[in-house]
Coordinates of N, CA and C and ligand atoms in Angstrom, one line a residue:
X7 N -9.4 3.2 26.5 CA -10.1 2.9 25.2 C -9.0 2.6 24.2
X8 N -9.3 1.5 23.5 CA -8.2 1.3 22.0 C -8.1 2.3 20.9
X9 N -6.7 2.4 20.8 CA -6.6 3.4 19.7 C -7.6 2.8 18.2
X10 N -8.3 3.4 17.4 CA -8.5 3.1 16.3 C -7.4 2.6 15.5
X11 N -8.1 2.2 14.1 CA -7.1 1.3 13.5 C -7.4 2.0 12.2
X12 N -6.1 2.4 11.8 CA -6.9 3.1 10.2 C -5.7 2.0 9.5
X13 N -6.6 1.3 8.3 CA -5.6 0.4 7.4 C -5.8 1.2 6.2
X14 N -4.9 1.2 5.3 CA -4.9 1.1 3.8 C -5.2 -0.4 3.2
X15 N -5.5 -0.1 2.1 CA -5.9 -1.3 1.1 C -5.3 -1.1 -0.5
X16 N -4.3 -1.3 -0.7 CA -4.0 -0.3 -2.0 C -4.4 -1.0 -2.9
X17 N -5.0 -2.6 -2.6 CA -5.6 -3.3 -4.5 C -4.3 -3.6 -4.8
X18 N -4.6 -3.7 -6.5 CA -3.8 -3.9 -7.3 C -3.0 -2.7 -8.0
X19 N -2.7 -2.0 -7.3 CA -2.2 -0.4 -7.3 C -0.8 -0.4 -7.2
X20 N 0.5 0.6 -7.7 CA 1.1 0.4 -7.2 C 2.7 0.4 -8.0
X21 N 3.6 0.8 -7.6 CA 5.1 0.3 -8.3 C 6.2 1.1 -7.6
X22 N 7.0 0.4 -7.8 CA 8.5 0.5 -6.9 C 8.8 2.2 -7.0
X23 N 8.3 3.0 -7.8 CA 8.3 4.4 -7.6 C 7.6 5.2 -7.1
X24 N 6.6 4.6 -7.3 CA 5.4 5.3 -6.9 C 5.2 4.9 -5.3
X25 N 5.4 3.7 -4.7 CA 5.2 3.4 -3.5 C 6.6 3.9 -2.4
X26 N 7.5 4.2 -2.9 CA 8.7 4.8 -2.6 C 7.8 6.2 -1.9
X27 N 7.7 7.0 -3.1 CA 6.8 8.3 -2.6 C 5.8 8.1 -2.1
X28 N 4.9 7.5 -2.3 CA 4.4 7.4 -1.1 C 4.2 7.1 0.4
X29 N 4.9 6.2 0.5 CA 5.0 5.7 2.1 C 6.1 7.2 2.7
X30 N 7.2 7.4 1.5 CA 7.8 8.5 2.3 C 7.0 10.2 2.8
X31 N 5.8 10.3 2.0 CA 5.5 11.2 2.2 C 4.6 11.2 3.2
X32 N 4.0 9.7 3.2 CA 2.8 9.5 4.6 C 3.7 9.3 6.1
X33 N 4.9 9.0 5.5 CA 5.6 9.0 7.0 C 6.4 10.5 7.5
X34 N 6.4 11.3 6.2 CA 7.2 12.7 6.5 C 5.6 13.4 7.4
X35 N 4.3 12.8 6.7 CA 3.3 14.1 7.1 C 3.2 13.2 8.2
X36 N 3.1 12.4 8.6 CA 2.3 11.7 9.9 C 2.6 11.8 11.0
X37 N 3.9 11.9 11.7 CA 4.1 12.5 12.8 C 4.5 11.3 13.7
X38 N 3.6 11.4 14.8 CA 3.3 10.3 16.1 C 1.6 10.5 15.9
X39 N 1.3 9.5 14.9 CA -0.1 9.4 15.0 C -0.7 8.6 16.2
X40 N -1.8 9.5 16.5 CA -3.1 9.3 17.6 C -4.0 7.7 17.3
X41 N -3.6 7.2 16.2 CA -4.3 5.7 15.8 C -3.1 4.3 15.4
X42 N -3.6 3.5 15.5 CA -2.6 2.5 14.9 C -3.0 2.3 12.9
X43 N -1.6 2.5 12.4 CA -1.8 2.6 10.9 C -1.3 1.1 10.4
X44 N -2.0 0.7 9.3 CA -1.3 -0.5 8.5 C -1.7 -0.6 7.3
X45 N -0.9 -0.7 6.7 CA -0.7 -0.5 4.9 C -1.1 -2.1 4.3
X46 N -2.2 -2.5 3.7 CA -1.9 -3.9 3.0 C -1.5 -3.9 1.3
X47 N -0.6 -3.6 0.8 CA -0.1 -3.7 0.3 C 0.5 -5.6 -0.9
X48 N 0.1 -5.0 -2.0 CA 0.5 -6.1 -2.7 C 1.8 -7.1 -2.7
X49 N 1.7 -8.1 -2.9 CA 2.2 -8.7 -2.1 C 3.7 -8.9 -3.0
X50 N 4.0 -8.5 -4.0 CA 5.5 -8.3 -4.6 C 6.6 -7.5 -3.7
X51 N 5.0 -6.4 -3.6 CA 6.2 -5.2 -3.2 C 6.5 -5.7 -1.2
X52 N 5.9 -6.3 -0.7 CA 6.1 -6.4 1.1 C 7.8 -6.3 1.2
X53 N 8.8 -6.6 0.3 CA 10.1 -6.8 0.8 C 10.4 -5.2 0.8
X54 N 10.1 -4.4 -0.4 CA 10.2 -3.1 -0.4 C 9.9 -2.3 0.7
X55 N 8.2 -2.9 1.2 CA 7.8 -2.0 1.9 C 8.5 -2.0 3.5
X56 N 9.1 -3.3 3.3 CA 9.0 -3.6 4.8 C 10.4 -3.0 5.3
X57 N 11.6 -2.4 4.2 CA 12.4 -1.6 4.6 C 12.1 -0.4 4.4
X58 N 10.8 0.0 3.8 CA 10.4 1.5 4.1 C 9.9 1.8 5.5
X59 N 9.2 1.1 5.8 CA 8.7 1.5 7.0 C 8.8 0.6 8.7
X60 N 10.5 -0.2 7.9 CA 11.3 -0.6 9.6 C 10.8 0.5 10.9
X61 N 10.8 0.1 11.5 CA 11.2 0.9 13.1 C 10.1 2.7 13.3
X62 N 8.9 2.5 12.1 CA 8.0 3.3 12.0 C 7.1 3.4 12.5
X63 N 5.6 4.3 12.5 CA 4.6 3.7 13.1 C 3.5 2.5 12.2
X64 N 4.0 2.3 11.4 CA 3.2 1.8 10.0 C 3.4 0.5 10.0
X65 N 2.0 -0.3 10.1 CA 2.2 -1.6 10.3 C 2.4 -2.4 9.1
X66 N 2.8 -3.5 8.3 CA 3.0 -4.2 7.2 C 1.7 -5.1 6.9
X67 N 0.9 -4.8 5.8 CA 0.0 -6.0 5.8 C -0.3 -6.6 4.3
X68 N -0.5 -7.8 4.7 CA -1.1 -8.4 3.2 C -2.3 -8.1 2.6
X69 N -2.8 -8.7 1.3 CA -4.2 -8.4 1.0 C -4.9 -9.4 1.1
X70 N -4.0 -10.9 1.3 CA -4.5 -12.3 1.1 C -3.4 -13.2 1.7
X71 N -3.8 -14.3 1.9 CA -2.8 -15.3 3.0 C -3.7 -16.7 2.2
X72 N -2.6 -17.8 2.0 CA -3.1 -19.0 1.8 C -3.8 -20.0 3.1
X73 N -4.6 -20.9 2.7 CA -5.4 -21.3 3.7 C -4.6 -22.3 3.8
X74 N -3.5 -22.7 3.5 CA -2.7 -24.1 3.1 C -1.6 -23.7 4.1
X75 N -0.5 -24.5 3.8 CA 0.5 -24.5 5.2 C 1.8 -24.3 4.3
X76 N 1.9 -25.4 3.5 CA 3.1 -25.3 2.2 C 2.7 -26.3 1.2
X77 N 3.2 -26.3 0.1 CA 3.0 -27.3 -0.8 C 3.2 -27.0 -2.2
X78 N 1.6 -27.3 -2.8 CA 1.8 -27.6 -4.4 C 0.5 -26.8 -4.2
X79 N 0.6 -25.5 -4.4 CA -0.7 -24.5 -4.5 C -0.3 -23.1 -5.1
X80 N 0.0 -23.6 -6.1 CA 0.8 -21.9 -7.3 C 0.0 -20.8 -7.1
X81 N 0.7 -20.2 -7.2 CA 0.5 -18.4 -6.8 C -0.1 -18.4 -5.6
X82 N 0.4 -19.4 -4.4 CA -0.4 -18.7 -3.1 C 0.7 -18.3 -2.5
X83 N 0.8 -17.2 -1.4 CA 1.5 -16.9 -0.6 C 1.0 -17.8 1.0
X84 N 2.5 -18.3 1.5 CA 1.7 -18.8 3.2 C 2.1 -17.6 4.2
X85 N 1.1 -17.8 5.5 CA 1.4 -16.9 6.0 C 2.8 -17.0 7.1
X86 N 3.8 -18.3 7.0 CA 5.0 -18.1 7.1 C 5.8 -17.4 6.1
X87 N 5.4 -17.5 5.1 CA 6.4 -16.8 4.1 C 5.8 -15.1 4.9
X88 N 4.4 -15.2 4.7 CA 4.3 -13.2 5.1 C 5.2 -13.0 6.0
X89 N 5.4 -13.7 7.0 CA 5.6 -13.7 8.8 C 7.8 -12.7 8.1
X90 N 7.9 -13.6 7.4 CA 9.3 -13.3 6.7 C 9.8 -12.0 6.5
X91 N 8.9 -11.0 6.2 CA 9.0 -10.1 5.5 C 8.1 -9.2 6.8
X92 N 8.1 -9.5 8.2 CA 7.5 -9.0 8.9 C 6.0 -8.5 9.4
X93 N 5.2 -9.2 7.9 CA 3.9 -8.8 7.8 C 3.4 -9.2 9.2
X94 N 2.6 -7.9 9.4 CA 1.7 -8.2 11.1 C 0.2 -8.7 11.0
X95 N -0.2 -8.1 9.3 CA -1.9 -8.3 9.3 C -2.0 -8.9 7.6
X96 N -3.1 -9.6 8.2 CA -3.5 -10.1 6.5 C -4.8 -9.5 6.0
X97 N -5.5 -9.1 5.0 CA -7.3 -9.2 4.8 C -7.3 -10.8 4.4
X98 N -8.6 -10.9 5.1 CA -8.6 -12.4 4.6 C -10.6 -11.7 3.9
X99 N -10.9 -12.9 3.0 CA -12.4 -12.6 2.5 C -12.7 -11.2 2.2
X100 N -11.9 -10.5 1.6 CA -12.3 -9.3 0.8 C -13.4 -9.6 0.1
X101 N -14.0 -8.7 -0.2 CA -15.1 -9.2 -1.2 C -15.0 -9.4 -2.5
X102 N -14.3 -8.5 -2.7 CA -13.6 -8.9 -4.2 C -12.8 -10.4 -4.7
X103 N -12.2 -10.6 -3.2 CA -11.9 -11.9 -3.4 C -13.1 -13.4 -3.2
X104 N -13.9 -12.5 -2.6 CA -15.0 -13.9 -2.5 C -16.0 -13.6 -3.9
X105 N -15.9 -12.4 -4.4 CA -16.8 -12.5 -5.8 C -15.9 -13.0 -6.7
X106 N -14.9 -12.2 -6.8 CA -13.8 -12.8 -8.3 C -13.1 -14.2 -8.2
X107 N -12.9 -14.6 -7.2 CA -12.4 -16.1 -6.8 C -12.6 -16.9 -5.8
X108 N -13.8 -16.8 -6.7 CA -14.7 -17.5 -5.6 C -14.9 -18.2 -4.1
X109 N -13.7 -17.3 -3.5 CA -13.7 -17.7 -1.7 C -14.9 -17.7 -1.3
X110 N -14.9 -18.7 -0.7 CA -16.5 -19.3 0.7 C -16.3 -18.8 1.5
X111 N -17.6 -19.0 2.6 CA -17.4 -18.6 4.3 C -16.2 -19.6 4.9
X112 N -16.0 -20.6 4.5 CA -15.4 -21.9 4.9 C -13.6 -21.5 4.3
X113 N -13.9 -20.8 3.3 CA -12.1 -20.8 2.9 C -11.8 -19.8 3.5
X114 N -12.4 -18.2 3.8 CA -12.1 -17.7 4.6 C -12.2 -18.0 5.8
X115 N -12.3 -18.8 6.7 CA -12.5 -19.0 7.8 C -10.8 -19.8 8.0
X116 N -10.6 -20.8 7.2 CA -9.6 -21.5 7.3 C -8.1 -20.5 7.0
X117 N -8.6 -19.2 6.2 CA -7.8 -18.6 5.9 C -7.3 -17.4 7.6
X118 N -8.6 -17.4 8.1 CA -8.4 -16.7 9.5 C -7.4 -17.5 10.2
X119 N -8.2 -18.7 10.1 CA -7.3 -20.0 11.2 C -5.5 -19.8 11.0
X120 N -5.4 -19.9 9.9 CA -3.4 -20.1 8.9 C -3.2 -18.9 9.7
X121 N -3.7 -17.8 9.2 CA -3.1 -16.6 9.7 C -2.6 -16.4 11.1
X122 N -3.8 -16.8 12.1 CA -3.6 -16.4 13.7 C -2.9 -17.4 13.9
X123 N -2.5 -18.6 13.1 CA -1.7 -19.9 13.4 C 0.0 -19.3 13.3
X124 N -0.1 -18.2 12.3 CA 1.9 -17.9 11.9 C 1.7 -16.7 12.5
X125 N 0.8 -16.2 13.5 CA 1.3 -15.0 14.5 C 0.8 -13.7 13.8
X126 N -0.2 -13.8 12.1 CA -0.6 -13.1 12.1 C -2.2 -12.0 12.1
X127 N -2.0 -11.2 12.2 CA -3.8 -10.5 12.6 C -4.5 -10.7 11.2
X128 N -5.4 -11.8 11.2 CA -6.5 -11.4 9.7 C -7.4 -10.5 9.9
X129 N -7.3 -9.6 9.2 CA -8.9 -8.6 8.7 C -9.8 -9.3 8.0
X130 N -10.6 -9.5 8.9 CA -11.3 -10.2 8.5 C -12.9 -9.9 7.6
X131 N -13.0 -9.2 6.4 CA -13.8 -8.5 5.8 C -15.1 -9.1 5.5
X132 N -16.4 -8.4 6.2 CA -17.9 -9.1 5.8 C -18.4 -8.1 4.9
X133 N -19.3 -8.3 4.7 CA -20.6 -7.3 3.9 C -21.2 -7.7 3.4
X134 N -22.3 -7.1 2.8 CA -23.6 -7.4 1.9 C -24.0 -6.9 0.8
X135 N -24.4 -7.8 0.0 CA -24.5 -6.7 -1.6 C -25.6 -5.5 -1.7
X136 N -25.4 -4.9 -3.0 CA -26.8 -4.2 -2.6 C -27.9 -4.9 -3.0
X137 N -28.1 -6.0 -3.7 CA -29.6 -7.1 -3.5 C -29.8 -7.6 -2.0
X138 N -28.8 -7.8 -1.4 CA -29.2 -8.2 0.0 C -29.3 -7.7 0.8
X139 N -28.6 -5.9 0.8 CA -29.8 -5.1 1.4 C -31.4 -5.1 1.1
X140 N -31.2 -5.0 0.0 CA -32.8 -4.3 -0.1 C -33.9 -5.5 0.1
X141 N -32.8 -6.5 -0.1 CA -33.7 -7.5 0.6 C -33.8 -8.0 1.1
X142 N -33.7 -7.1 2.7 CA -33.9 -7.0 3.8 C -32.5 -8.1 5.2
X143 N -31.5 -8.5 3.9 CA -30.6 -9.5 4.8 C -29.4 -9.4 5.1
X144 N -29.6 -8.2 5.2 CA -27.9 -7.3 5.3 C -27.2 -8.1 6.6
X145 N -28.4 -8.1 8.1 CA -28.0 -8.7 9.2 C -27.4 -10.5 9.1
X146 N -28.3 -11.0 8.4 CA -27.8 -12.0 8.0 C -26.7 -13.0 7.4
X147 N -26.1 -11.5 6.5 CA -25.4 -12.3 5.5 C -24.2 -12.2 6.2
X148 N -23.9 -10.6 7.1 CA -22.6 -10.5 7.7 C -22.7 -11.9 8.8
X149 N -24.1 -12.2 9.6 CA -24.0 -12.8 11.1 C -23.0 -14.4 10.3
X150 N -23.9 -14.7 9.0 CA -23.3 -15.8 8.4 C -21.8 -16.1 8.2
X151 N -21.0 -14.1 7.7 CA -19.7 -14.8 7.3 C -18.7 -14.6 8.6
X152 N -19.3 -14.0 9.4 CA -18.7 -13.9 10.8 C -18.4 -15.2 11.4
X153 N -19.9 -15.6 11.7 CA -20.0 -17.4 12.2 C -19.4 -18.2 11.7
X154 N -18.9 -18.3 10.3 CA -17.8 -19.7 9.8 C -16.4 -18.9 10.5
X155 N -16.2 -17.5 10.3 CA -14.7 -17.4 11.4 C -14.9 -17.7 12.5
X156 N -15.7 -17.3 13.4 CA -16.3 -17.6 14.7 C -15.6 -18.9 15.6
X157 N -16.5 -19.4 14.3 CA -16.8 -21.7 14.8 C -15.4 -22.2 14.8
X158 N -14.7 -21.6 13.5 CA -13.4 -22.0 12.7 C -12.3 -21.5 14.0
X159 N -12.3 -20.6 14.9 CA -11.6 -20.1 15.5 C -11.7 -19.6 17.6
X160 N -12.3 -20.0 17.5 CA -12.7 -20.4 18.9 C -12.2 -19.4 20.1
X161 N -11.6 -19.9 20.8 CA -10.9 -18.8 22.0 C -10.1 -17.6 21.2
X162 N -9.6 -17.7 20.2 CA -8.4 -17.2 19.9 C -9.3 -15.6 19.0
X163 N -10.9 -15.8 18.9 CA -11.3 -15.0 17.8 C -11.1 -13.0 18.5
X164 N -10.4 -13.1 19.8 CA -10.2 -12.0 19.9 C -8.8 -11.3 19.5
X165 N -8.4 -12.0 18.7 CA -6.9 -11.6 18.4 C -7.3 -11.0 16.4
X166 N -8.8 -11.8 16.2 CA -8.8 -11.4 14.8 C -9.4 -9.4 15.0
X167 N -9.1 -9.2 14.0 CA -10.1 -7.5 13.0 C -11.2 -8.1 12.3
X168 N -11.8 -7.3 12.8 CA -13.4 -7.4 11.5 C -13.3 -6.0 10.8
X169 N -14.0 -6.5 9.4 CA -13.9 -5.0 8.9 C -15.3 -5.0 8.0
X170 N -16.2 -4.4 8.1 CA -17.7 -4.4 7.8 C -17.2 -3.5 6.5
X171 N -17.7 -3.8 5.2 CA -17.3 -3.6 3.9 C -18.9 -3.7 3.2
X172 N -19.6 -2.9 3.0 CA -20.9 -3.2 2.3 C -20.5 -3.3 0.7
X173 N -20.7 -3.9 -0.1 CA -20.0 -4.0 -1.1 C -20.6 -3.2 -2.1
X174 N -21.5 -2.6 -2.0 CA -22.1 -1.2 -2.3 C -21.7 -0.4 -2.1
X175 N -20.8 -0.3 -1.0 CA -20.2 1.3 -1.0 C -18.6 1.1 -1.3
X176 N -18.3 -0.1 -2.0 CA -16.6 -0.4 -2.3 C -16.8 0.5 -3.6
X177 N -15.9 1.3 -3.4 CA -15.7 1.8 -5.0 C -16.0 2.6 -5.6
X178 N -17.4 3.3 -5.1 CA -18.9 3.4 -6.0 C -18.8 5.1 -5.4
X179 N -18.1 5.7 -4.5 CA -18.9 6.9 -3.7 C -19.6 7.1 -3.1
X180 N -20.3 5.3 -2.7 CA -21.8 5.8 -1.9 C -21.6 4.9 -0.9
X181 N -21.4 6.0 0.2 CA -20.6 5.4 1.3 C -22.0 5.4 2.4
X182 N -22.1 4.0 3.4 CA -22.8 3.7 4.0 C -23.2 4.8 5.7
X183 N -24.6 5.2 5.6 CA -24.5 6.4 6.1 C -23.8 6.1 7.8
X184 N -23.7 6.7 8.6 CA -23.4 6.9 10.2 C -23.7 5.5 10.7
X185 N -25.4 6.2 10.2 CA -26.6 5.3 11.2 C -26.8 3.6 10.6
X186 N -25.9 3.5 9.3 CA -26.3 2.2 8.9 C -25.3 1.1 9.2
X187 N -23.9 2.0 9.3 CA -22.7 1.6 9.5 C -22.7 1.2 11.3
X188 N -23.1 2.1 11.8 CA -23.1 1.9 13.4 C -24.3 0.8 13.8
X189 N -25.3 0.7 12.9 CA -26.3 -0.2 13.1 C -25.4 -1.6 13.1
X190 N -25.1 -1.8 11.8 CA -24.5 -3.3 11.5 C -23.1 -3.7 12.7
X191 N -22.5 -2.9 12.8 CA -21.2 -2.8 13.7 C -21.7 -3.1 15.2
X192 N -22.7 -2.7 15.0 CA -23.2 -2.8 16.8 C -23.7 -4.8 16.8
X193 N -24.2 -4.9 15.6 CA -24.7 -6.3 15.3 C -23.7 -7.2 15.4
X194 N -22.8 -7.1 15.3 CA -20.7 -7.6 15.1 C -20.7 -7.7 16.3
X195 N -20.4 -6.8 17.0 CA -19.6 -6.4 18.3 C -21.0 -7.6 19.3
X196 N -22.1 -7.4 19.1 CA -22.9 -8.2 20.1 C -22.8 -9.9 19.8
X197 N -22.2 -9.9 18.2 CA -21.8 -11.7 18.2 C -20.9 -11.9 18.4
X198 N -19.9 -11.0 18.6 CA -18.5 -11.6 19.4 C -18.3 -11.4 20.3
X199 N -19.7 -10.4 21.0 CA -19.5 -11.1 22.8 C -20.4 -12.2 23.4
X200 N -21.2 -12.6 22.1 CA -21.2 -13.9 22.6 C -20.7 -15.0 22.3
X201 N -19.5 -14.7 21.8 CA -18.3 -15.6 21.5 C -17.0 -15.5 22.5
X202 N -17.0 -14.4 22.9 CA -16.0 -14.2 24.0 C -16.1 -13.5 24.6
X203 N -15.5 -13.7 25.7 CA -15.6 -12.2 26.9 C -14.4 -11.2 26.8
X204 N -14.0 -11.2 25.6 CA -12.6 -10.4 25.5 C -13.3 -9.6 24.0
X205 N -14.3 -9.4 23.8 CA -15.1 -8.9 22.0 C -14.8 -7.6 22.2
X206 N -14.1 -6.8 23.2 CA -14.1 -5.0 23.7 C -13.4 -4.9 23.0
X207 N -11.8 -6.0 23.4 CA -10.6 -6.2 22.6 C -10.7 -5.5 20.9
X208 N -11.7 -6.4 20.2 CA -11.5 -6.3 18.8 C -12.0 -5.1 18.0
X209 N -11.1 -4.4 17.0 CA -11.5 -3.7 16.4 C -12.4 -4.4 15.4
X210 N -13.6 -3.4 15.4 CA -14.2 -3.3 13.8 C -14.2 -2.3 13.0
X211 N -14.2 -2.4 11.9 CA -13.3 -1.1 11.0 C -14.7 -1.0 10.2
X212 N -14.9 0.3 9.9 CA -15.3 0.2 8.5 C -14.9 1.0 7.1
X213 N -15.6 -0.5 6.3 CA -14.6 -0.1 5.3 C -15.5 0.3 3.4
X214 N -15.5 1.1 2.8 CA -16.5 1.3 1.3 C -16.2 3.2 1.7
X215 N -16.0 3.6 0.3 CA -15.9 5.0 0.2 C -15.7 5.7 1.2
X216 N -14.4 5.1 2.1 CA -14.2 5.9 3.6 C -12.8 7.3 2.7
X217 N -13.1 8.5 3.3 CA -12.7 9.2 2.9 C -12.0 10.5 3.5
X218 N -11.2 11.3 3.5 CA -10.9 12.5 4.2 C -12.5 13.2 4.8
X219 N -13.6 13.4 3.9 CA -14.5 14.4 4.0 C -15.1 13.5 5.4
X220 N -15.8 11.8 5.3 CA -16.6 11.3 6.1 C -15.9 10.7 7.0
X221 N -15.0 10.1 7.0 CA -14.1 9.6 8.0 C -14.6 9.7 9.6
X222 N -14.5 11.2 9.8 CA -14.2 11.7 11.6 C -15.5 11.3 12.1
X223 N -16.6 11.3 11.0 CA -17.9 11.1 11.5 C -18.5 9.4 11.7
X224 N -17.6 9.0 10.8 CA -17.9 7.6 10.9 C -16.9 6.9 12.1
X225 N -15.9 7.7 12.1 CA -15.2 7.3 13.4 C -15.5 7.6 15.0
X226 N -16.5 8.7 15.2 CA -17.2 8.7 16.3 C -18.1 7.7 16.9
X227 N -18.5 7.2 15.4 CA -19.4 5.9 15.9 C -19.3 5.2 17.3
X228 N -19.8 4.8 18.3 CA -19.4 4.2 19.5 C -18.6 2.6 19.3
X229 N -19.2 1.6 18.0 CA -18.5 0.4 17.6 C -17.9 0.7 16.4
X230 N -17.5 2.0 15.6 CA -17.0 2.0 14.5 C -15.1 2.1 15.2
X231 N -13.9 1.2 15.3 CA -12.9 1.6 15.7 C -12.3 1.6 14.4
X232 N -12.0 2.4 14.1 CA -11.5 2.1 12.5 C -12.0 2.0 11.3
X233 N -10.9 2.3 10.1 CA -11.2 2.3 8.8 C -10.6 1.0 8.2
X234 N -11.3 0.9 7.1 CA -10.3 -0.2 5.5 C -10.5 1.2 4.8
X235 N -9.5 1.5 4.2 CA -9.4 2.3 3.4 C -8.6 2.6 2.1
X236 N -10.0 2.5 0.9 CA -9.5 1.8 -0.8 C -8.5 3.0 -1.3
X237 N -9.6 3.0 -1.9 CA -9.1 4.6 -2.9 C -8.4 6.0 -2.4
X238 N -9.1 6.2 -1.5 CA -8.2 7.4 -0.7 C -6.7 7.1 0.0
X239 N -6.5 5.7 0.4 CA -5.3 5.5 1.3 C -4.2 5.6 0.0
X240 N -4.7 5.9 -1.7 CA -3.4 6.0 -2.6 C -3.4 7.5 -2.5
X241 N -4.2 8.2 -1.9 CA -3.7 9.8 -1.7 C -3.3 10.1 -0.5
X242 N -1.8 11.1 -0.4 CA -0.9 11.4 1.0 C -2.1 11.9 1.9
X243 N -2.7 13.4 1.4 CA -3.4 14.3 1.8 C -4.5 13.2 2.8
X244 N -5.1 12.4 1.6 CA -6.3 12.2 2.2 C -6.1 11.1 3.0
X245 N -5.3 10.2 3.0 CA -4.9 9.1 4.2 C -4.7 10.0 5.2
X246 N -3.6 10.9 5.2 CA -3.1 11.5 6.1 C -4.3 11.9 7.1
Ligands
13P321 P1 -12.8 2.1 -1.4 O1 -12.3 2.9 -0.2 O2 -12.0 2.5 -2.6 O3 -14.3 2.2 -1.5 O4 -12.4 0.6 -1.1 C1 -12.8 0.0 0.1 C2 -12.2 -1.3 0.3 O5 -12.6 -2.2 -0.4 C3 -11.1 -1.4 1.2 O6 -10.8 -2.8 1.4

């Protein structure tokens, strides 16, 4: 069986002191953890981080990756430049990033493509609002943003992360129950085996108000391999 994948997400969180102590104290409590860990971390600090947690268990990740290769595209990062600084994983289509700047299914998808092109793993983040739950298209909206990575990415979509994010439960404390999370995850895992015969391979994480208290439960899930994890991955205790 694959180890789980617990990531952090730390946002726009963050400073050369404060991330010092932290990575050092998640690496003093952590041990030889039982899961694979990766930090996505803002993207000033990756030089910092990436000598904190050399030759550790802690993997290096971005929050975002340009869909571009190089050029004349201000403030983007490419994912050769990540590749530089050792980054292993990018999130591509956060939600936050498809509500606040306005990323498509189509710029995320291109943004999957750049990544697995410079060798790195995109997290690849779906979900649905809460008007599209209740109106009934929760199944939908994920199958939609899956399918532009999908099409966009062909043989290779077993090397991506999915991370099922209801954007309802980002933030808010109202984290998606067992049965709703294992429902949608199971809906994932059945479109990417019929995209590949390798879909066992891929983690799907999930990710909205994952926390020390619900975590273990959400991780028994049979398709839940993993967390994205916001708010709690900036506390030692509760990442830990
Ligand atoms: P929270 O864990 O703070 O709800 O954030 C989830 C998230 O958006 C991780 O990418």
């Amino acid at each position: 069986m694959k180890k789980k994948l617990i990531a952090g997400n730390w946002k726009m969180n963050g400073s050369l002191a404060a991330n010092e102590t932290l990575v050092k104290s998640l690496l003093a409590g952590m041990g030889t953890p039982a899961c694979q860990v990766a930090l996505c971390v803002p993207s000033v600090y990756l030089a910092q981080l990436q000598a904190l947690v050399a030759g550790s268990a802690i993997g290096l990740g971005a929050q975002d990756v340009s869909a571009h290769d190089v050029g004349a595209f201000t403030g983007e990062v490419s994912g050769a430049m990540l590749r530089e600084f050792d980054v292993r994983y990018t999130l591509v289509g956060h939600s936050e990033r498809r509500q606040y700047h306005g990323e498509t299914d189509a710029v995320v998808a291109s943004k999957a493509q750049r990544a697995l092109a410079c060798g790195l793993t995109p997290i690849v983040c779906v979900g649905e609002t809460l008007a599209e739950r209740e109106a009934g298209k929760t199944e939908e909206v994920v199958k939609r943003q899956l399918a532009a990575v999908i099409h966009a990415n062909g043989h290779c979509i077993s090397e991506i992360v999915v991370a099922y994010e209801p954007v309802w439960a980002i933030g808010t404390g109202k984290t998606a129950t067992t049965e709703q999370a294992q429902q949608v995850h199971a809906v994932l895992r059945s479109q990417l085996h019929a995209a590949s015969n390798q879909a066992d391979r891929i983690h799907i994480l999930y990710g909205g108000s994952m926390n020390a208290a619900n975590a273990a439960q959400l991780l028994a899930q049979p398709d839940i391999d993993g967390g994205l994890v916001g708010g709690a991955s900036l506390k030692v205790p509760d990442f830990l």
